[in-house]
Coordinates of C-alpha atoms in Angstrom, one line a residue:
Chain A
M14 CA 118.6 -132.1 -79.8
A15 CA 115.6 -132.5 -82.9
T16 CA 119.1 -132.8 -85.3
Q17 CA 119.9 -135.5 -83.1
D18 CA 116.4 -137.5 -84.1
I19 CA 117.1 -137.5 -87.6
Y20 CA 120.3 -138.6 -87.0
D21 CA 118.8 -141.1 -85.5
A22 CA 116.0 -141.9 -87.6
V23 CA 119.0 -142.7 -90.2
I24 CA 120.6 -144.8 -87.9
Q25 CA 117.6 -146.4 -87.2
Y26 CA 116.4 -146.9 -91.0
N27 CA 113.5 -145.3 -89.9
G28 CA 112.3 -143.5 -93.4
K29 CA 108.6 -143.4 -92.1
G30 CA 109.1 -139.8 -90.3
I31 CA 112.5 -138.3 -91.6
A32 CA 110.4 -136.0 -93.8
D33 CA 108.6 -134.3 -91.4
L34 CA 111.2 -134.2 -88.8
V35 CA 113.6 -132.3 -91.3
Q36 CA 110.3 -130.3 -92.0
A37 CA 110.2 -129.2 -88.5
E38 CA 113.6 -128.2 -87.9
L39 CA 113.3 -126.2 -90.9
D40 CA 110.5 -124.3 -89.6
S41 CA 111.9 -123.9 -86.7
G42 CA 115.2 -121.7 -88.4
T43 CA 117.9 -124.4 -88.0
D44 CA 120.9 -123.8 -90.0
I45 CA 120.8 -125.9 -92.9
E46 CA 123.9 -126.6 -93.1
I47 CA 123.8 -128.5 -89.5
L48 CA 120.9 -130.1 -90.8
L49 CA 122.3 -131.6 -93.5
K50 CA 125.9 -132.3 -92.0
Q51 CA 124.9 -133.3 -88.8
G52 CA 121.4 -134.8 -89.3
L53 CA 122.3 -136.5 -92.6
I54 CA 125.9 -137.0 -93.8
S55 CA 127.1 -137.9 -90.2
P56 CA 124.8 -141.4 -89.7
M57 CA 125.8 -141.9 -93.2
D58 CA 129.5 -141.9 -92.7
K59 CA 128.5 -144.1 -89.4
I60 CA 126.6 -146.5 -91.6
G61 CA 129.3 -146.2 -94.0
Q62 CA 132.3 -147.6 -91.0
D63 CA 130.1 -149.9 -89.6
F64 CA 130.0 -151.6 -93.4
S65 CA 133.4 -151.3 -93.8
E66 CA 134.1 -153.3 -90.3
G67 CA 131.2 -156.0 -90.9
E68 CA 128.9 -154.8 -88.4
L69 CA 126.2 -153.9 -91.2
F70 CA 125.6 -155.2 -94.5
I71 CA 123.6 -154.3 -97.6
P72 CA 120.1 -154.4 -96.6
E73 CA 120.9 -152.3 -93.7
M74 CA 122.8 -149.6 -96.0
L75 CA 120.0 -149.5 -98.5
M76 CA 117.7 -149.1 -95.7
A77 CA 120.0 -146.2 -94.2
A78 CA 120.5 -144.5 -97.6
K79 CA 116.7 -144.7 -98.2
A80 CA 116.1 -143.0 -94.7
M81 CA 118.5 -140.3 -95.6
K82 CA 117.0 -139.9 -99.3
K83 CA 113.8 -138.7 -98.0
G84 CA 115.7 -136.2 -95.4
L85 CA 117.4 -134.6 -98.5
E86 CA 114.3 -134.6 -100.7
V87 CA 113.1 -131.9 -98.2
L88 CA 116.5 -130.0 -97.5
R89 CA 117.3 -130.1 -101.5
P90 CA 115.6 -127.1 -102.4
H91 CA 116.6 -124.9 -99.9
L92 CA 120.3 -126.1 -100.5
T93 CA 120.2 -124.4 -103.5
Q94 CA 119.0 -121.5 -102.2
T95 CA 121.6 -120.9 -99.4
A96 CA 125.4 -120.8 -99.6
S97 CA 125.7 -124.6 -99.0
K98 CA 127.2 -125.9 -102.4
P99 CA 127.7 -130.0 -102.7
K100 CA 131.3 -131.0 -101.8
G101 CA 131.6 -132.1 -105.6
T102 CA 130.0 -133.7 -108.7
V103 CA 130.7 -136.9 -109.6
I104 CA 129.6 -138.8 -112.8
I105 CA 128.8 -142.8 -112.2
G106 CA 128.0 -145.5 -114.1
T107 CA 128.3 -149.1 -115.1
V108 CA 130.4 -149.7 -118.4
H109 CA 129.4 -150.3 -121.5
G110 CA 128.2 -154.3 -122.1
D111 CA 127.5 -154.4 -118.5
L112 CA 123.9 -153.9 -117.0
H113 CA 124.7 -154.8 -113.3
D114 CA 123.7 -152.1 -111.1
I115 CA 123.8 -152.7 -107.2
G116 CA 127.0 -151.9 -106.9
K117 CA 126.9 -148.5 -108.5
N118 CA 124.0 -148.0 -106.7
L119 CA 125.2 -148.3 -103.3
V120 CA 128.0 -146.4 -104.1
T121 CA 125.6 -143.3 -105.4
M122 CA 123.7 -143.1 -102.4
M123 CA 126.5 -143.6 -100.0
L124 CA 128.3 -140.6 -102.4
E125 CA 124.9 -138.4 -101.9
G126 CA 124.7 -139.0 -98.3
A127 CA 128.6 -137.6 -98.2
G128 CA 127.1 -134.4 -99.6
F129 CA 128.4 -135.4 -103.5
K130 CA 125.7 -134.1 -106.3
V131 CA 125.9 -137.6 -108.1
I132 CA 124.9 -137.8 -111.8
D133 CA 123.8 -141.6 -112.5
L134 CA 124.4 -142.4 -116.0
G135 CA 122.6 -145.8 -115.2
V136 CA 123.9 -149.2 -117.0
N137 CA 125.3 -149.9 -120.2
V138 CA 127.3 -146.6 -120.7
E139 CA 129.2 -145.5 -123.7
T140 CA 132.6 -143.7 -123.3
K141 CA 131.1 -140.7 -124.9
K142 CA 128.3 -140.4 -122.6
F143 CA 130.5 -140.3 -119.9
I144 CA 132.6 -137.7 -121.1
D145 CA 129.9 -135.6 -122.6
A146 CA 128.3 -136.2 -118.6
T147 CA 132.1 -135.1 -117.4
N148 CA 132.1 -131.5 -119.4
E149 CA 128.4 -130.6 -118.9
H150 CA 128.6 -130.9 -115.3
D151 CA 132.1 -129.7 -114.7
A152 CA 133.0 -133.0 -112.8
K153 CA 136.1 -133.5 -111.5
I154 CA 135.4 -137.3 -110.8
V155 CA 134.1 -140.2 -112.6
G156 CA 133.0 -143.3 -110.8
L157 CA 133.1 -146.4 -113.4
S158 CA 131.5 -149.9 -112.1
A159 CA 131.4 -153.0 -113.7
L160 CA 130.5 -157.0 -112.4
L161 CA 131.5 -158.6 -115.5
T162 CA 135.0 -160.0 -116.1
T163 CA 134.6 -159.6 -120.1
T164 CA 133.4 -155.8 -119.5
M165 CA 137.1 -154.8 -118.2
P166 CA 137.8 -154.1 -121.3
A167 CA 135.6 -151.2 -121.5
M168 CA 136.1 -150.2 -118.4
E169 CA 139.8 -149.4 -119.6
K170 CA 139.0 -148.4 -122.7
T171 CA 136.6 -145.4 -121.2
V172 CA 139.3 -144.8 -118.4
T173 CA 141.8 -144.1 -121.7
A174 CA 139.2 -142.1 -123.5
L175 CA 138.3 -139.8 -120.2
K176 CA 142.0 -139.1 -119.1
K177 CA 142.8 -138.1 -123.1
E178 CA 139.8 -136.1 -123.6
I179 CA 139.3 -134.7 -119.9
P180 CA 143.3 -133.8 -118.5
G181 CA 142.8 -133.8 -114.6
I182 CA 140.0 -135.9 -114.3
K183 CA 140.1 -138.2 -111.7
I184 CA 139.0 -141.6 -112.0
M185 CA 137.8 -144.3 -109.5
V186 CA 136.6 -147.7 -110.1
G187 CA 135.1 -150.6 -108.6
G188 CA 133.2 -154.2 -109.2
A189 CA 133.4 -157.5 -108.5
P190 CA 136.1 -158.3 -111.3
V191 CA 137.7 -155.2 -110.3
T192 CA 141.4 -155.2 -107.8
Q193 CA 143.6 -152.6 -106.7
S194 CA 146.2 -153.9 -109.5
S195 CA 143.8 -153.8 -112.4
A196 CA 142.9 -150.3 -111.2
N197 CA 146.6 -149.2 -111.3
K198 CA 146.7 -151.4 -114.5
I199 CA 144.2 -149.4 -116.4
G200 CA 145.4 -145.9 -115.2
A201 CA 142.5 -145.4 -112.7
E202 CA 143.6 -142.9 -109.8
G203 CA 141.4 -144.8 -107.4
Y204 CA 139.7 -148.2 -106.4
G205 CA 136.9 -148.6 -104.1
E206 CA 136.6 -152.0 -102.7
D207 CA 133.1 -151.3 -101.3
A208 CA 130.7 -148.1 -101.5
P209 CA 132.1 -146.4 -98.3
S210 CA 135.5 -147.1 -99.6
A211 CA 134.5 -144.9 -102.8
V212 CA 133.2 -142.1 -100.9
K213 CA 136.5 -142.2 -99.1
L214 CA 138.3 -141.9 -102.5
A215 CA 136.0 -138.8 -103.5
R216 CA 137.1 -137.0 -100.2
E217 CA 140.5 -137.3 -101.3
F218 CA 140.1 -136.2 -104.5
I219 CA 138.3 -133.2 -103.9
Chain B
M243 CA 144.1 -196.7 -109.0
M244 CA 141.2 -194.2 -108.1
T245 CA 139.5 -192.3 -110.5
P246 CA 139.4 -188.6 -110.8
K247 CA 135.9 -189.0 -108.7
E248 CA 137.3 -191.3 -106.6
N249 CA 139.7 -189.1 -105.2
Y250 CA 137.8 -185.9 -105.3
M251 CA 135.2 -188.0 -103.4
A252 CA 137.8 -189.5 -101.0
V253 CA 139.0 -185.9 -100.0
T254 CA 135.1 -184.9 -99.2
R255 CA 134.9 -187.9 -96.8
G256 CA 138.3 -186.7 -95.4
K257 CA 139.8 -190.1 -96.4
K258 CA 143.5 -190.2 -98.9
P259 CA 143.0 -190.0 -102.4
D260 CA 145.6 -191.1 -104.7
Q261 CA 146.1 -187.6 -105.7
I262 CA 145.3 -184.3 -104.6
P263 CA 141.9 -183.3 -107.1
I264 CA 141.3 -180.4 -108.9
Y265 CA 138.0 -178.9 -108.5
A266 CA 136.9 -176.1 -111.3
T267 CA 134.1 -173.8 -110.9
N268 CA 132.6 -170.7 -112.4
M269 CA 134.7 -170.9 -115.7
I270 CA 132.4 -170.1 -118.3
E271 CA 134.2 -166.9 -119.2
F272 CA 137.7 -168.8 -119.6
L273 CA 136.0 -171.6 -121.7
H274 CA 134.7 -168.8 -123.8
F275 CA 138.0 -167.1 -124.4
Y276 CA 140.3 -170.1 -124.0
Y277 CA 138.4 -172.4 -126.7
D278 CA 136.9 -168.6 -128.5
V279 CA 133.6 -170.0 -128.6
P280 CA 131.1 -167.1 -127.8
L281 CA 129.4 -166.9 -124.6
K282 CA 126.0 -166.8 -125.9
T283 CA 126.8 -169.7 -127.8
L284 CA 127.9 -171.4 -124.2
L285 CA 124.7 -170.5 -123.2
D286 CA 122.4 -171.7 -126.4
D287 CA 123.8 -174.7 -127.2
P288 CA 124.1 -177.3 -124.5
D289 CA 126.0 -179.9 -126.8
I290 CA 128.8 -176.8 -127.5
H291 CA 129.1 -176.3 -124.2
V292 CA 129.5 -179.9 -122.9
D293 CA 132.1 -180.6 -125.3
V294 CA 134.3 -177.5 -124.3
T295 CA 133.4 -178.5 -120.3
A296 CA 134.6 -182.1 -121.5
R297 CA 137.6 -180.9 -123.7
S298 CA 138.9 -178.8 -120.7
V299 CA 138.8 -181.6 -118.2
Q300 CA 140.7 -183.6 -120.9
E301 CA 143.2 -181.2 -121.3
F302 CA 143.8 -179.9 -117.8
G303 CA 142.6 -182.9 -115.8
F304 CA 140.0 -181.5 -113.6
D305 CA 138.6 -184.4 -110.8
C306 CA 135.5 -182.3 -110.5
V307 CA 133.6 -179.7 -112.6
V308 CA 130.8 -177.2 -112.2
P309 CA 129.5 -176.6 -115.7
G310 CA 127.3 -173.8 -116.9
I311 CA 127.8 -171.3 -114.2
A312 CA 125.8 -168.0 -115.9
F313 CA 122.9 -167.0 -113.7
I314 CA 120.6 -167.0 -116.8
L315 CA 120.7 -170.6 -116.6
F316 CA 119.5 -171.7 -113.3
G317 CA 115.6 -171.5 -114.0
C318 CA 114.9 -167.8 -113.9
G319 CA 115.5 -166.9 -117.4
P320 CA 113.4 -165.5 -120.1
E321 CA 111.0 -168.8 -120.1
I322 CA 109.6 -167.4 -116.8
G323 CA 109.1 -163.8 -117.8
V324 CA 112.4 -162.7 -116.5
Q325 CA 113.6 -160.1 -118.8
W326 CA 117.1 -160.2 -119.5
E327 CA 119.5 -158.6 -121.9
F328 CA 122.5 -159.6 -124.1
L329 CA 124.9 -156.8 -124.7
G330 CA 127.9 -157.6 -126.8
D331 CA 129.8 -160.9 -126.4
N332 CA 129.2 -160.7 -122.3
L333 CA 126.7 -162.7 -119.9
P334 CA 123.6 -161.0 -119.9
G335 CA 122.1 -159.4 -117.3
T336 CA 118.2 -158.6 -115.9
V337 CA 116.6 -155.6 -116.9
G338 CA 113.2 -156.5 -115.1
G339 CA 111.6 -158.7 -112.5
L340 CA 108.3 -160.1 -112.6
I341 CA 106.9 -158.7 -109.8
N342 CA 106.3 -154.9 -109.3
S343 CA 102.8 -154.8 -107.0
E344 CA 101.1 -157.3 -105.0
D345 CA 98.8 -158.2 -108.0
D346 CA 101.5 -159.6 -110.0
I347 CA 102.4 -162.7 -107.3
S348 CA 99.0 -164.6 -108.4
K349 CA 100.0 -164.4 -111.9
I350 CA 103.1 -166.1 -112.0
T351 CA 102.8 -170.1 -112.2
I352 CA 105.9 -173.0 -111.9
P353 CA 106.2 -174.4 -115.1
N354 CA 105.2 -178.2 -115.6
S355 CA 108.8 -179.1 -117.6
P356 CA 111.6 -176.9 -118.2
S357 CA 111.9 -174.8 -120.9
G358 CA 114.1 -172.1 -122.2
Y359 CA 117.5 -171.6 -120.5
F360 CA 116.7 -173.8 -117.8
F361 CA 115.6 -176.5 -120.1
N362 CA 119.6 -176.0 -121.4
Y363 CA 121.0 -175.9 -118.0
I364 CA 119.6 -179.6 -117.6
Q365 CA 120.5 -180.3 -120.7
I366 CA 124.1 -179.0 -120.1
L367 CA 124.5 -181.3 -116.5
S368 CA 122.7 -184.7 -118.1
K369 CA 124.7 -184.5 -121.3
L370 CA 127.9 -184.0 -119.6
N371 CA 127.3 -186.5 -116.7
K372 CA 126.7 -189.1 -119.4
R373 CA 130.0 -188.2 -121.1
I374 CA 132.5 -187.8 -118.2
G375 CA 130.3 -188.3 -114.9
K376 CA 131.6 -192.0 -114.4
R377 CA 134.9 -190.9 -114.5
V378 CA 135.1 -187.2 -113.3
F379 CA 132.7 -185.6 -110.4
V380 CA 129.8 -183.6 -112.0
L381 CA 128.2 -181.0 -109.7
G382 CA 124.9 -179.1 -110.2
F383 CA 123.5 -176.3 -108.8
V384 CA 119.8 -175.9 -107.1
L385 CA 118.6 -172.1 -107.4
G386 CA 117.8 -171.0 -103.8
P387 CA 114.5 -169.7 -102.8
F388 CA 115.5 -165.8 -101.9
S389 CA 117.9 -165.5 -104.9
T390 CA 114.7 -167.2 -107.1
A391 CA 112.6 -164.0 -105.2
C392 CA 115.7 -161.4 -106.1
F393 CA 115.2 -162.3 -109.9
L394 CA 111.1 -162.3 -109.5
R395 CA 111.4 -159.2 -108.0
G396 CA 115.0 -157.2 -108.6
I397 CA 117.7 -157.6 -106.0
E398 CA 117.5 -154.7 -104.2
N399 CA 113.8 -154.4 -103.7
T400 CA 114.1 -158.3 -102.0
M401 CA 116.4 -157.4 -99.8
L402 CA 114.6 -154.2 -98.5
D403 CA 111.2 -155.7 -98.7
A404 CA 112.7 -158.3 -96.0
V405 CA 112.6 -155.6 -93.4
D406 CA 110.3 -152.9 -94.9
N407 CA 107.9 -154.2 -96.8
V408 CA 107.6 -157.5 -95.0
E409 CA 103.6 -157.9 -95.8
L410 CA 104.9 -158.1 -99.6
F411 CA 108.1 -160.2 -98.7
K412 CA 106.0 -163.0 -97.1
K413 CA 103.5 -163.2 -100.0
Y414 CA 106.0 -163.5 -102.4
I415 CA 108.8 -165.8 -100.6
P416 CA 106.5 -169.0 -100.8
L417 CA 106.7 -168.3 -105.0
G418 CA 110.5 -168.5 -104.5
V419 CA 110.2 -171.9 -102.6
D420 CA 107.9 -173.6 -105.3
F421 CA 110.6 -172.7 -107.7
S422 CA 113.3 -174.1 -106.3
I423 CA 111.7 -177.2 -105.1
Y424 CA 111.1 -177.2 -109.0
F425 CA 113.9 -176.3 -110.0
G426 CA 115.3 -179.3 -107.6
K427 CA 113.3 -181.7 -108.8
N428 CA 114.4 -181.4 -112.3
V429 CA 118.5 -180.5 -111.3
L430 CA 118.1 -184.0 -109.5
E431 CA 116.6 -186.0 -111.6
V432 CA 120.0 -185.8 -113.9
G433 CA 121.5 -188.2 -111.3
L434 CA 124.3 -186.0 -110.2
P435 CA 126.1 -187.2 -107.0
T436 CA 125.4 -183.6 -105.3
C437 CA 123.4 -180.9 -105.9
P438 CA 123.4 -178.0 -103.2
L439 CA 121.7 -175.3 -103.1
L440 CA 123.0 -171.8 -104.7
E441 CA 121.8 -168.6 -102.9
I442 CA 123.7 -166.3 -105.5
F443 CA 122.8 -163.1 -103.3
V444 CA 123.9 -164.5 -100.2
S445 CA 127.5 -164.2 -98.3
P446 CA 128.5 -162.8 -95.0
D447 CA 130.1 -160.0 -97.3
L448 CA 126.5 -159.0 -98.2
I449 CA 124.1 -160.1 -95.6
G450 CA 124.5 -160.8 -91.9
S451 CA 123.6 -163.4 -89.9
E452 CA 120.5 -162.1 -88.2
Y453 CA 119.1 -161.4 -91.5
Y454 CA 119.9 -164.8 -93.3
H455 CA 118.7 -166.5 -89.9
K456 CA 115.1 -164.7 -90.1
N457 CA 114.6 -163.9 -93.8
V458 CA 116.5 -166.0 -95.8
A459 CA 117.4 -169.6 -93.8
P460 CA 113.9 -170.8 -92.9
Y461 CA 113.0 -170.9 -96.9
D462 CA 116.1 -172.7 -97.5
N463 CA 115.3 -175.0 -95.1
Q464 CA 111.7 -176.0 -96.3
V465 CA 113.3 -176.5 -100.0
C466 CA 116.4 -178.8 -98.3
S467 CA 113.6 -180.4 -96.0
H468 CA 111.5 -181.5 -98.9
F469 CA 113.6 -183.4 -100.4
E470 CA 115.0 -184.8 -97.5
K471 CA 111.4 -186.2 -96.9
A472 CA 111.7 -188.0 -100.3
G473 CA 115.4 -189.5 -99.3
L474 CA 116.9 -186.7 -101.1
T475 CA 119.8 -184.5 -100.4
V476 CA 120.1 -181.0 -101.4
P477 CA 122.7 -179.6 -99.1
N478 CA 122.6 -176.1 -97.8
T479 CA 126.2 -174.9 -98.3
Y480 CA 126.2 -171.3 -97.6
S481 CA 124.4 -171.5 -93.9
P482 CA 127.6 -172.9 -92.2
F483 CA 129.5 -169.4 -93.3
M484 CA 127.0 -167.6 -91.8
G485 CA 127.3 -168.1 -88.2
N486 CA 124.5 -167.8 -85.4
P487 CA 122.4 -165.3 -84.7
G488 CA 123.6 -162.8 -81.9
D489 CA 126.8 -165.1 -82.1
K490 CA 129.9 -162.7 -82.9
E491 CA 132.4 -165.4 -82.7
S492 CA 130.8 -168.0 -84.5
Q493 CA 130.0 -165.2 -87.2
R494 CA 133.5 -164.4 -87.3
V495 CA 134.4 -168.1 -87.9
G496 CA 131.8 -167.9 -90.6
R497 CA 133.4 -165.3 -92.5
D498 CA 137.2 -166.9 -92.4
M499 CA 135.9 -170.2 -93.7
Y500 CA 134.0 -168.0 -96.5
D501 CA 137.0 -166.6 -97.6
Y502 CA 138.9 -169.6 -97.4
F503 CA 136.3 -171.9 -99.2
W504 CA 135.6 -169.0 -102.1
G505 CA 139.3 -167.9 -102.3
T506 CA 138.2 -164.2 -101.6
K507 CA 141.3 -163.3 -99.7
E508 CA 144.0 -166.3 -100.5
S509 CA 146.9 -166.1 -97.8
I510 CA 148.4 -168.8 -95.6
E511 CA 147.1 -166.8 -93.1
V512 CA 143.6 -167.5 -94.3
I513 CA 144.2 -171.1 -94.4
R514 CA 145.7 -171.4 -90.7
R515 CA 142.7 -169.8 -89.6
A516 CA 140.1 -171.7 -91.3
I517 CA 141.4 -174.8 -91.0
K518 CA 141.1 -174.8 -87.1
H519 CA 137.3 -175.6 -87.8
S520 CA 135.7 -177.6 -90.3
I521 CA 132.5 -178.3 -92.2
P522 CA 131.0 -181.7 -92.6
G523 CA 131.2 -182.6 -96.4
Y524 CA 133.7 -180.4 -96.9
P525 CA 137.1 -181.6 -97.9
G526 CA 140.4 -179.2 -97.1
I527 CA 140.3 -176.7 -99.4
I528 CA 143.1 -174.7 -101.1
S529 CA 141.0 -172.1 -103.1
M530 CA 142.4 -170.0 -106.1
S531 CA 140.3 -167.5 -107.5
G532 CA 140.2 -166.1 -110.9
R533 CA 141.6 -162.9 -109.8
M534 CA 144.7 -164.6 -108.4
L535 CA 145.2 -167.0 -111.4
V536 CA 145.2 -163.7 -113.9
E537 CA 147.4 -160.9 -111.4
W538 CA 149.6 -163.2 -109.1
S539 CA 152.8 -164.4 -111.3
A540 CA 153.5 -168.5 -112.0
D541 CA 156.3 -168.1 -109.5
D542 CA 153.9 -166.7 -106.6
I543 CA 151.3 -169.3 -107.3
M544 CA 153.4 -172.1 -107.1
D545 CA 155.0 -170.8 -104.1
F546 CA 151.6 -170.3 -102.4
L547 CA 150.6 -173.8 -103.0
K548 CA 153.4 -175.4 -102.3
E549 CA 153.5 -173.7 -98.6
A550 CA 149.8 -174.7 -98.6
L551 CA 149.9 -178.1 -99.3
K552 CA 152.7 -178.3 -96.8
L553 CA 150.2 -176.7 -94.5
L554 CA 147.7 -178.8 -94.9
V555 CA 149.1 -182.3 -95.9
K556 CA 152.7 -182.7 -93.8
E557 CA 151.4 -180.3 -90.9
N558 CA 147.9 -181.1 -90.4
Q559 CA 147.4 -184.9 -92.0
M560 CA 144.7 -183.4 -94.6
Y561 CA 143.7 -184.3 -97.8
P562 CA 142.7 -181.4 -99.7
A563 CA 140.9 -180.6 -102.9
I564 CA 142.5 -177.4 -105.0
R565 CA 139.3 -175.6 -106.0
L566 CA 139.8 -173.2 -108.9
A567 CA 136.5 -170.6 -107.4
S568 CA 136.2 -168.5 -110.4
L569 CA 138.1 -169.5 -113.9
Q570 CA 137.0 -165.5 -115.1
T571 CA 139.5 -163.9 -117.8
A572 CA 138.5 -160.8 -119.4
S573 CA 140.4 -161.9 -122.7
R574 CA 142.0 -164.4 -124.9
E575 CA 145.5 -163.7 -123.7
E576 CA 144.4 -163.8 -120.1
A577 CA 143.3 -166.9 -120.8
Q578 CA 146.2 -168.4 -122.1
D579 CA 148.3 -167.1 -119.6
V580 CA 145.8 -168.6 -116.9
A581 CA 145.9 -172.2 -118.8
E582 CA 149.7 -172.5 -118.5
K583 CA 149.4 -171.5 -114.7
L584 CA 146.6 -173.9 -114.5
K585 CA 148.8 -177.1 -115.8
M586 CA 151.8 -175.9 -113.5
I587 CA 148.8 -176.0 -110.4
I588 CA 147.6 -179.0 -111.8
D589 CA 151.1 -180.8 -112.4
I590 CA 152.2 -179.9 -108.7
A591 CA 148.9 -180.9 -107.3
H592 CA 148.6 -184.3 -109.2
S593 CA 152.3 -185.3 -108.3
Y594 CA 152.5 -184.4 -104.6
P595 CA 153.2 -186.7 -102.5
L596 CA 150.9 -188.0 -99.9

């Protein structure tokens, strides 16, 4: 029942009490895996689904992600001590020349909410930094974001270099100037129209 | 024979123009590549911005043009303390707002007169209007209070504050209103035929109707009514797309209309759905995005345009404008390809029998 309270806190964007709820559940011995999946990942799936269906919007998604993160912070130290492993590691960043980050931040939050470990490299990220981080963290997925049309060539350059340096890497791209067709053209494996579809792609890639 | 401006004004009033007008907006990247002018120059030098815009009007035969679509120009530039960074030959992005805590709010003052990039924006509008405004419809925007707040405080912070830190939001959003009135006063002084309120971060894809009516609309209305009292009009062009709170049907129609006007999902079906409704002051529209112009083949674009014109003009007796919603290209080659397509579009539009 208390796991349901955590679920409800995320769904209702109630970040205030969620840390206490998670701590109380941990103290009472609830399985960490259950807490993570049913209390934090499951409501974020629902939030993502509602966003895709036009029932929720960016402010609500931000609120839910903020609540989820507060719960996750309490859980995180315990996750490393158990068999519970992240679903996979995703390297994410806004491409070189571009300083816009709201789309990237939303994808980061939703991926974390779906149980992925996300290494956020920030904005204006050079190709080499993507390659180094992917190697360092042994990541299998890279997410590239862009808002400016003029930074599309930088995105293409990064995709090409990543594929050359790290064979087998799965790359997903997104942002205002990006489409499925442009993603195909530059050789990315996936195009995410919004944050929930980026999560869907990442799940497919794992 | 109507001028291009008269053609455009005729369709906004639902009247028959001499020819289908073309409305071009959001084209700074296209101008940059097509005329080979650095983006920063287009922001820094109003004379050059005006020159290339006027050249594009001459070369392509636009009837309505919206110059200077770059966020930094709208008033929240470095001149008021918002931090921007230029990286390479790209449009700049913000790297820091002004409001990090409540104490910061009282330190922000409304300038007495435009300076910096906002001064450049006013110069672009004014000089372009003087140069082509008698024949061509030139339109300028007034940055709205919510978007202004987003620049002052950061987008995510502002979106969250409105629901999560309401007390702080209520303290800085009046500043957004005051800034927006200041922007409006300066843009209106240029003497353009219309200067709509621009809420960059508001669309039915980004925020919901309830949020809009609670956290955005009241402040937009304060700006619009401020000018209304002085006998001036700053139309709120976003509100029709947001629907009514609690009314799912009106919200669905608003989203349909948004897709239709902004060319976010070009299809005959989108047009067919949207023309069941109308928004006062808006012409019938055939919106074509930069994405469409870049990715669709010339044949597919022409087929779409002919079918859309047949639907609107022949079957529904409407006189539409063709709205080039975002002439954004990523390279010189793309810009040249888009230019060829534009010429074909404009040939069809201007020769379409009415």
